[in-house]
Coordinates of C-alpha atoms in Angstrom, one line a residue:
M2 CA 49.6 30.6 115.0
S3 CA 48.7 27.6 117.0
Q4 CA 44.7 26.4 117.7
P5 CA 43.4 26.5 121.2
T6 CA 42.6 23.2 122.2
P7 CA 39.2 22.0 121.7
Q8 CA 36.0 22.3 124.0
K9 CA 33.2 19.8 124.0
F10 CA 30.0 21.0 125.1
I11 CA 29.2 20.6 128.1
Q12 CA 25.5 19.9 128.8
S13 CA 26.1 22.1 131.9
S14 CA 23.9 23.4 135.2
Q15 CA 25.9 26.4 136.3
E16 CA 24.0 28.4 134.4
P17 CA 23.5 31.5 137.1
K18 CA 20.0 32.5 138.4
F19 CA 18.0 35.2 137.0
G20 CA 19.9 37.1 140.4
G21 CA 23.2 36.0 139.4
V22 CA 23.4 37.7 136.6
V23 CA 25.0 41.6 137.5
N24 CA 26.9 39.4 139.0
V25 CA 28.7 37.7 135.3
V26 CA 28.1 40.7 134.0
S27 CA 30.6 43.0 136.8
S28 CA 33.0 40.5 135.6
V29 CA 33.0 40.0 131.8
I30 CA 34.9 43.0 131.8
T31 CA 38.4 42.2 131.4
P32 CA 41.3 44.1 132.0
E33 CA 42.5 44.8 128.1
A34 CA 39.2 46.1 127.3
V35 CA 39.8 48.4 130.7
K36 CA 43.0 49.2 129.2
Q37 CA 41.8 49.1 125.5
F38 CA 39.1 51.9 126.9
A39 CA 41.7 54.1 129.2
Q40 CA 44.9 53.7 125.8
D41 CA 42.1 55.1 123.4
T42 CA 40.2 57.9 125.6
A43 CA 44.7 58.9 126.4
G44 CA 45.4 58.8 123.3
V45 CA 42.9 61.1 121.6
W46 CA 41.6 63.5 123.9
L47 CA 44.1 63.9 126.2
P48 CA 45.8 65.5 123.3
K49 CA 42.3 66.9 122.1
A50 CA 41.5 68.6 125.2
P51 CA 44.0 72.1 124.5
V52 CA 42.6 71.9 121.8
S53 CA 38.7 71.9 122.7
L54 CA 39.6 74.9 125.4
L55 CA 41.1 77.4 123.1
R56 CA 39.0 77.0 120.3
N57 CA 38.3 80.2 119.0
A58 CA 39.0 81.9 123.1
Q59 CA 38.2 84.8 122.3
L60 CA 35.3 86.7 119.7
G61 CA 36.5 90.4 120.2
K62 CA 39.5 91.7 122.0
D63 CA 37.2 94.3 123.1
D64 CA 34.0 92.5 123.7
P65 CA 34.1 92.6 127.7
T66 CA 31.8 89.1 127.4
A67 CA 33.7 87.4 125.5
Q68 CA 35.4 83.7 126.0
R69 CA 38.0 83.2 127.6
V70 CA 37.9 80.0 127.4
N71 CA 35.8 77.6 125.6
K72 CA 34.0 75.7 127.9
I73 CA 31.4 74.7 125.8
Q74 CA 33.3 73.0 122.8
F75 CA 36.2 70.9 125.9
F76 CA 33.0 69.1 128.2
E77 CA 31.4 68.2 124.7
D78 CA 34.7 66.9 123.3
T79 CA 34.7 65.3 126.8
F80 CA 31.6 63.9 127.6
L81 CA 31.8 62.1 123.9
E82 CA 35.1 60.5 124.1
F83 CA 34.7 58.7 127.9
V84 CA 30.9 58.4 127.2
E85 CA 31.6 56.6 123.0
D86 CA 33.9 54.6 124.0
G87 CA 32.3 53.3 127.5
A88 CA 30.5 52.3 124.7
F89 CA 32.6 51.4 122.3
Y90 CA 34.3 49.0 124.2
F91 CA 32.4 47.9 127.4
T92 CA 28.3 48.2 126.2
V93 CA 28.8 44.8 123.7
P94 CA 29.9 42.1 126.9
V95 CA 27.9 43.4 129.4
V96 CA 24.9 42.8 127.7
G97 CA 26.1 40.2 125.4
T98 CA 26.7 39.0 129.4
A99 CA 23.1 39.4 129.9
V100 CA 21.1 38.3 127.3
G101 CA 23.6 35.0 127.6
A102 CA 22.9 33.9 131.2
L103 CA 18.7 34.3 130.8
I104 CA 18.5 32.4 127.1
A105 CA 20.4 29.6 128.9
K106 CA 18.8 30.2 132.5
M107 CA 15.3 29.4 130.1
Q108 CA 17.0 27.0 127.8
G109 CA 18.6 24.8 130.4
G110 CA 21.2 22.4 130.2
L111 CA 23.3 24.7 128.5
D112 CA 26.9 26.8 130.1
Y113 CA 26.5 30.6 128.9
K114 CA 30.1 30.1 129.2
Q115 CA 30.2 28.8 125.7
I116 CA 28.1 31.7 124.2
G117 CA 30.4 34.1 124.6
Q118 CA 33.1 32.1 123.5
S119 CA 35.0 32.8 119.8
W120 CA 35.0 29.3 117.6
A121 CA 38.2 29.4 118.0
Q122 CA 37.6 27.5 121.8
Y123 CA 35.8 24.8 119.7
G124 CA 38.4 23.9 117.8
V125 CA 36.4 25.2 114.3
K126 CA 38.7 26.2 111.7
D127 CA 37.0 26.1 107.7
F128 CA 33.5 26.4 109.9
S129 CA 32.7 22.9 107.8
K130 CA 31.9 21.0 111.9
T131 CA 28.2 21.6 112.4
V132 CA 27.6 22.6 115.7
P133 CA 24.2 22.1 118.8
T134 CA 21.3 24.0 117.1
K135 CA 20.8 25.5 120.5
L136 CA 24.5 26.9 120.4
L137 CA 23.7 28.2 117.8
A138 CA 20.1 29.7 118.9
A139 CA 21.7 31.1 122.2
K140 CA 25.0 32.7 120.4
S141 CA 22.5 34.5 117.7
G142 CA 20.2 36.5 120.4
A143 CA 22.9 36.9 122.6
I144 CA 25.1 39.3 119.6
L145 CA 21.6 40.7 118.1
G146 CA 20.9 41.9 121.6
A147 CA 24.3 43.1 122.5
L148 CA 24.3 45.0 118.9
G149 CA 20.9 46.5 119.1
S150 CA 22.1 48.3 122.9
A151 CA 24.8 49.0 121.5
F152 CA 23.9 50.5 118.3
A153 CA 21.1 52.6 120.8
F154 CA 23.8 53.5 122.9
E155 CA 25.8 54.4 120.8
Y156 CA 23.2 56.5 118.3
M157 CA 21.9 57.9 121.1
I158 CA 24.8 59.9 122.8
Q159 CA 25.4 62.3 120.7
H160 CA 21.5 63.9 120.8
W161 CA 22.2 63.4 124.3
K162 CA 25.3 65.4 125.0
N163 CA 23.1 67.3 122.6
V164 CA 19.8 68.1 125.0
I165 CA 23.2 68.9 128.2
T166 CA 24.7 71.5 126.3
A167 CA 21.1 72.4 125.7
K168 CA 20.4 73.0 129.9
K169 CA 22.9 73.5 131.4
F170 CA 25.2 76.3 128.8
H171 CA 21.9 77.6 127.4
T172 CA 22.9 77.3 124.6
T173 CA 21.6 75.0 121.3
N174 CA 23.4 77.0 118.2
F175 CA 26.7 75.2 116.7
T176 CA 28.5 78.5 116.1
G177 CA 28.1 79.4 120.1
V178 CA 29.4 75.9 120.7
A179 CA 32.7 76.2 118.0
G180 CA 33.2 79.9 119.9
L181 CA 32.7 81.9 116.3
E182 CA 29.4 84.0 118.0
H183 CA 27.6 84.3 121.5
S184 CA 25.0 81.3 122.6
R185 CA 21.5 81.5 122.5
V186 CA 18.7 79.3 122.6
H187 CA 16.4 80.7 119.9
I188 CA 16.5 78.9 116.5
A189 CA 17.9 80.9 113.6
Q190 CA 17.2 79.9 110.2
G191 CA 18.6 76.8 109.1
E192 CA 19.3 74.9 112.0
S193 CA 17.6 72.3 113.6
D194 CA 15.9 72.5 117.5
P195 CA 18.6 69.6 119.5
V196 CA 16.1 69.2 121.8
A197 CA 12.4 68.4 119.9
K198 CA 14.9 66.0 117.6
A199 CA 16.9 64.2 120.7
T200 CA 13.3 63.8 121.6
K201 CA 11.8 62.6 118.1
R202 CA 15.0 60.2 118.7
Q203 CA 14.9 58.8 121.5
K204 CA 11.2 57.4 120.7
Q205 CA 12.0 56.0 117.4
V206 CA 15.7 54.2 119.0
G207 CA 13.6 53.3 121.7
A208 CA 11.1 51.3 120.2
L209 CA 13.7 49.0 117.5
W210 CA 16.2 47.6 120.1
L211 CA 12.5 47.0 123.1
G212 CA 11.6 45.5 119.5
T213 CA 15.7 44.1 118.9
M214 CA 15.6 43.3 122.8
G215 CA 12.3 41.2 122.4
T216 CA 13.5 38.9 119.4
A217 CA 17.4 38.5 120.5
L218 CA 15.4 36.6 123.8
A219 CA 12.6 34.7 121.5
M220 CA 15.5 33.3 119.3
P221 CA 15.6 29.9 121.5
W222 CA 12.2 29.7 120.3
V223 CA 13.0 30.6 116.2
F224 CA 15.1 28.1 116.4
K225 CA 13.3 25.3 118.1
R226 CA 10.1 26.1 116.1
F227 CA 11.0 27.1 112.4
V228 CA 15.3 24.4 112.5
K229 CA 14.8 20.9 112.1
E230 CA 17.6 20.2 112.5
E231 CA 19.9 18.4 115.2
S232 CA 22.7 19.9 114.3
Q233 CA 23.6 22.8 112.4
R234 CA 26.6 24.6 109.8
I235 CA 27.6 28.5 111.3
P236 CA 25.9 30.6 109.1
K237 CA 28.2 33.6 107.8
L238 CA 27.3 35.9 109.3
L239 CA 28.1 34.1 113.2
R240 CA 31.2 33.2 111.6
Y241 CA 32.1 37.5 111.1
L242 CA 29.8 38.9 113.8
N243 CA 31.1 36.7 117.2
F244 CA 32.1 37.1 120.4
G245 CA 35.5 36.4 121.7
S246 CA 37.5 36.9 118.7
S247 CA 41.1 36.6 120.7
G248 CA 40.3 33.3 121.6
K249 CA 40.7 34.8 125.9
S250 CA 38.1 35.8 127.3
Q251 CA 34.0 35.3 127.1
F252 CA 32.0 37.6 125.4
D253 CA 34.9 39.6 124.4
T254 CA 34.3 42.7 122.1
H255 CA 35.1 41.5 118.9
K256 CA 36.8 43.6 115.3
G257 CA 33.5 43.2 112.8
F258 CA 30.9 45.1 116.1
Q259 CA 33.6 47.4 116.5
G260 CA 33.3 48.7 112.6
L261 CA 30.3 48.3 112.7
L262 CA 29.6 50.6 115.9
T263 CA 31.8 52.8 113.9
L264 CA 29.4 53.3 111.1
V265 CA 26.5 53.6 112.9
G266 CA 28.5 56.7 114.9
L267 CA 29.4 58.1 111.9
A268 CA 25.7 58.1 111.4
S269 CA 24.4 59.7 114.4
Y270 CA 26.9 62.5 114.4
L271 CA 25.9 63.8 111.0
D272 CA 22.6 64.2 112.2
A273 CA 23.2 65.4 115.3
S274 CA 24.4 68.3 113.8
R275 CA 22.3 71.4 114.6
D276 CA 23.5 73.7 111.3
K277 CA 26.0 72.6 108.5
L278 CA 28.5 74.0 109.6
E279 CA 28.5 71.2 112.3
F280 CA 27.6 69.5 109.2
K281 CA 30.6 70.3 107.1
E282 CA 32.6 69.5 110.1
Q283 CA 32.0 66.0 111.6
A284 CA 31.8 65.3 107.7
T285 CA 35.7 66.5 107.4
R286 CA 37.0 64.7 111.0
L287 CA 34.8 61.5 110.9
S288 CA 36.5 60.6 107.3
V289 CA 39.8 61.5 108.9
V290 CA 39.2 59.3 112.7
I291 CA 37.2 56.5 111.8
P292 CA 38.9 54.7 109.1
Y293 CA 42.0 55.2 111.0
L294 CA 40.6 53.7 114.5
L295 CA 39.1 51.1 111.4
F296 CA 42.5 50.5 109.9
G297 CA 45.3 52.8 109.8
Q298 CA 46.4 52.8 113.1
A299 CA 47.1 48.9 112.7
L300 CA 48.8 49.7 109.1
A301 CA 50.3 52.8 110.8
G302 CA 52.2 49.9 113.6
N303 CA 53.4 47.9 110.5
F304 CA 55.0 50.2 109.0
L305 CA 56.3 51.8 112.2
A306 CA 57.4 48.6 113.6
K307 CA 59.3 47.8 109.5
G308 CA 60.8 50.8 110.0
L309 CA 61.9 50.2 113.4
E310 CA 63.5 47.2 112.3
K311 CA 65.7 49.6 109.3
L312 CA 66.5 52.5 111.9
A313 CA 67.2 50.9 115.2
F314 CA 70.6 50.2 116.2
F315 CA 71.9 48.8 118.9
K316 CA 75.9 47.3 119.6
D317 CA 75.9 43.7 118.6
A318 CA 78.9 41.1 121.0
Q319 CA 82.0 43.2 119.1
G320 CA 80.8 46.3 119.7
K321 CA 79.4 47.5 115.9
F322 CA 76.5 48.9 115.8
Q323 CA 73.7 47.2 114.0
S324 CA 70.4 46.9 112.9
L325 CA 67.3 44.7 114.1
K326 CA 67.5 43.5 110.5
D327 CA 71.7 43.2 110.4
L328 CA 70.5 41.2 113.2
N329 CA 67.9 38.8 111.4
L330 CA 65.1 40.3 114.0
T331 CA 62.0 41.3 112.9
L332 CA 59.4 42.9 114.6
L333 CA 56.3 41.6 112.7
D334 CA 55.3 38.5 112.1
V335 CA 54.9 38.2 108.2
P336 CA 54.9 34.5 107.0
K337 CA 57.5 33.2 104.0
G338 CA 56.4 34.0 100.4
Q339 CA 54.2 36.6 101.4
S340 CA 54.8 40.2 101.3
L341 CA 53.4 43.3 103.9
W342 CA 50.8 43.5 102.3
G343 CA 49.5 40.0 101.2
A344 CA 49.8 39.5 104.9
M345 CA 47.5 42.3 106.4
W346 CA 44.4 41.1 103.9
N347 CA 45.3 37.0 104.5
K348 CA 44.5 38.7 107.7
G349 CA 41.8 41.0 108.2
T350 CA 39.6 39.2 106.0
T351 CA 39.3 35.8 107.8
P352 CA 36.0 35.6 109.8
E353 CA 37.9 35.4 113.9
T354 CA 39.8 38.3 112.4
I355 CA 37.9 40.3 110.5
L356 CA 39.5 44.4 109.9
K357 CA 42.2 43.3 112.1
L358 CA 46.1 44.2 110.6
D359 CA 48.5 44.9 113.0
L360 CA 51.2 42.5 112.3
G361 CA 52.7 42.6 115.4
K362 CA 54.6 39.9 116.9
E363 CA 53.8 38.9 120.3
A364 CA 56.0 39.6 123.3
S365 CA 57.4 36.5 123.8
Q366 CA 58.1 35.5 120.8
F367 CA 60.2 37.8 120.4
K368 CA 62.1 37.4 123.8
S369 CA 62.9 34.6 122.9
E370 CA 63.8 35.2 119.3
V371 CA 66.8 37.4 121.1
E372 CA 67.4 35.4 123.7
K373 CA 68.8 33.3 121.3
L374 CA 70.5 35.7 119.7
V375 CA 71.9 36.1 123.1
T376 CA 73.0 32.6 123.8
S377 CA 74.8 32.3 120.3
G378 CA 77.2 35.1 121.7
A379 CA 76.1 38.0 119.4
I380 CA 74.7 40.3 121.8
T381 CA 74.9 41.1 124.8
Q382 CA 72.5 40.2 127.7
K383 CA 72.3 44.8 128.7
V384 CA 72.4 45.3 124.7
A385 CA 68.6 42.2 124.2
D386 CA 67.1 44.1 127.2
K387 CA 67.4 47.1 124.8
I388 CA 65.9 45.3 122.2
K389 CA 63.2 44.5 123.6
M390 CA 62.1 46.4 125.8
A391 CA 62.5 48.5 121.8
Q392 CA 60.3 46.2 120.5
S393 CA 57.5 46.4 123.3
K394 CA 57.6 49.5 124.6
G395 CA 59.1 52.3 122.4
L396 CA 56.7 50.5 119.4
Y397 CA 53.8 51.0 121.3
W398 CA 54.3 54.6 121.7
S399 CA 55.2 56.0 118.9
S400 CA 51.8 54.4 117.9
L401 CA 49.9 56.1 120.8
A402 CA 51.7 59.4 119.6
L403 CA 51.0 58.9 115.2
G404 CA 47.5 58.6 116.4
A405 CA 47.0 61.3 118.6
A406 CA 48.6 63.6 116.4
V407 CA 46.2 62.3 113.7
C408 CA 43.3 61.9 115.8
G409 CA 43.8 64.3 118.8
V410 CA 45.6 67.4 117.1
G411 CA 45.4 67.9 113.6
I412 CA 42.0 66.9 111.6
N413 CA 41.0 68.9 114.9
L414 CA 42.6 71.3 113.5
V415 CA 42.6 71.5 109.8
A416 CA 38.0 70.7 110.9
Y417 CA 38.2 73.9 113.2
R418 CA 40.0 75.8 110.8
Q419 CA 37.5 74.9 107.2
T420 CA 34.5 75.8 109.9
N421 CA 36.0 79.5 110.7
K422 CA 36.8 80.3 106.5
R423 CA 33.4 78.8 106.8
H424 CA 31.1 80.9 108.7
Q425 CA 33.4 83.5 107.5
K426 CA 31.9 83.6 103.7
Q427 CA 28.6 82.5 105.3
E428 CA 28.6 85.9 107.2
V429 CA 29.3 88.0 104.1
E430 CA 26.5 86.2 101.9
K431 CA 24.2 86.6 104.3
Q432 CA 25.7 90.6 104.4
K433 CA 25.1 90.9 100.5
K434 CA 21.8 89.9 100.9
M435 CA 20.8 91.7 103.8
V436 CA 22.3 94.5 101.8
A437 CA 19.9 93.9 98.4
L438 CA 17.0 93.9 100.7
Q439 CA 16.9 97.3 102.1
P440 CA 15.4 100.3 100.3
V441 CA 17.1 102.4 98.5
Q442 CA 18.0 105.3 99.7
P443 CA 17.0 108.5 97.6
A444 CA 19.6 111.2 96.1
Q445 CA 21.0 115.4 96.9
G446 CA 18.7 116.5 94.8
R447 CA 16.5 114.2 94.6
T448 CA 12.2 115.4 94.1
V449 CA 10.4 113.0 96.7
F450 CA 7.3 114.7 98.0
Q451 CA 5.2 117.1 95.6
S452 CA 2.5 118.7 96.3
Y453 CA 0.2 119.4 93.3
G454 CA -2.6 122.5 93.4
G455 CA -5.1 120.8 92.2
F456 CA -7.0 121.6 88.5
A457 CA -4.9 125.1 88.6
A458 CA -2.2 123.6 88.6
Q459 CA -2.8 122.2 85.0
G460 CA -4.7 125.4 83.9
K461 CA -8.2 124.2 85.1
P462 CA -10.5 126.4 87.1
L463 CA -11.6 125.3 90.7
E464 CA -15.6 126.1 91.4
D465 CA -14.1 127.3 94.7
P466 CA -11.6 130.2 95.1
A467 CA -10.4 129.9 98.3
S468 CA -10.1 126.3 98.5
A469 CA -7.3 127.0 95.4
A470 CA -6.1 129.1 97.8
A471 CA -5.8 127.2 100.4
I472 CA -4.4 124.5 99.0
A473 CA -2.1 126.9 97.3
A474 CA -0.2 127.9 100.4
P475 CA 2.4 126.6 101.4
K476 CA 1.7 125.5 104.7
V477 CA 0.2 122.8 103.4
Q478 CA 2.4 120.2 104.4
A479 CA 5.0 121.6 106.2
P480 CA 8.9 120.5 105.1
F481 CA 11.0 117.9 107.0
Q482 CA 13.8 118.2 108.8
G483 CA 16.6 118.8 106.5
A484 CA 14.5 119.5 103.3
R485 CA 13.7 122.4 102.2
L486 CA 10.5 123.3 100.4
S487 CA 11.1 125.6 95.9
T488 CA 7.9 126.7 94.2
N489 CA 7.6 127.0 90.7
P490 CA 5.5 128.5 88.0
Y491 CA 3.3 125.2 88.0
G492 CA 1.4 125.8 91.1
Y493 CA 2.8 123.1 92.6
G494 CA 5.6 123.0 95.6
Q495 CA 8.5 120.2 96.1
W496 CA 9.8 119.0 98.9
R497 CA 14.5 119.3 98.1
I498 CA 16.6 117.2 100.3

């Protein structure tokens, strides 16, 4: 993989004015970011949408208020998918550009575009080269501001979703969202108030965000005050957290940023859970989704490509079916002498490509190899076009379908089923507790009330015979419905059931 032509550190006076920051930000959303947003949203949300709509869609066959379609679950999944993907792919480049432009303006003598370039754009390979302190300060501030904003946005999305559900659908209980019970707004035992928690978290996260942005804008002053040297070696942290990992676009989202954002999202999902059922469901789902997004998708794509090399057959010039491997065509860029696992490890641990395990060949490189086979007479041009289509379209759609099956349908069905079972178990335990707390009902024939005849019942004389006669009379207390009066020679009556 060739390195881009090194660029000089141009001292430019073309920094945007404060009024032009909006125009700069509006132009930083690259087509690649939009494509990735559309791909991930469609690949996960489209297959998940029907699963959300039909989740426990009917609370009871004889219940006239049963939900036929789970609108609440559908809304929450849709809101999270679109808004969260937007935060994931657009916050870092937009905020990074804005903060970088402001810092460049404050410092002066620095082109803001330099801040958003990858180290590869400067010809930095082994990170032994020194760079201007002014550039390091600007990069540090832009990265800190971008990450702080992305973290705050990512963390609050789950809580905002809960607030909208409470206000719009009058539902604060997760069991109502999941279609396990009817919606309600009162908070039961074992549940948390989502609106109160969102308000509290918004104040906390907002304070942290303001502190982060203040620190980011102060970075030029910090470097000027505490860094005496005119040039510094690139800090180790900035090697793994830097803009433009592809080396093509300014302020492009780095894979390292995405890795940190997923961890923040994990904490947010668990913190915003409204009860234990939702907490366990989210933990189950994210235990698969997060690893898949970070490296599972790349791993799956690599192994799909490896299988396609052996299982995709095309006719050669003699009309014989040959696999890509037989034609000496490979879909992966694995250096000679390295295994597939070794190549992924070496690529995924370098600063510029951290967590980036995709080894797929560039389309231009693969196309060149296929054209060589046409030139040599091994295959026809018609077959060559089919092979190129398999590499560009077949592999892409296969990987997308696998991701949709895993993250869009499979893990959600598993998580929903587990939640149903946990809820059923929870209800059984609740019923057992209620039965245990109920008072013991008297058995048939058991004495429940005795009316004694005073001292006469004990064989002692009464001072007032008239009172004794009144007490002994059966009219002292009328028997309650379903009871009968029995008399005995001991001078007292018994109410019996």
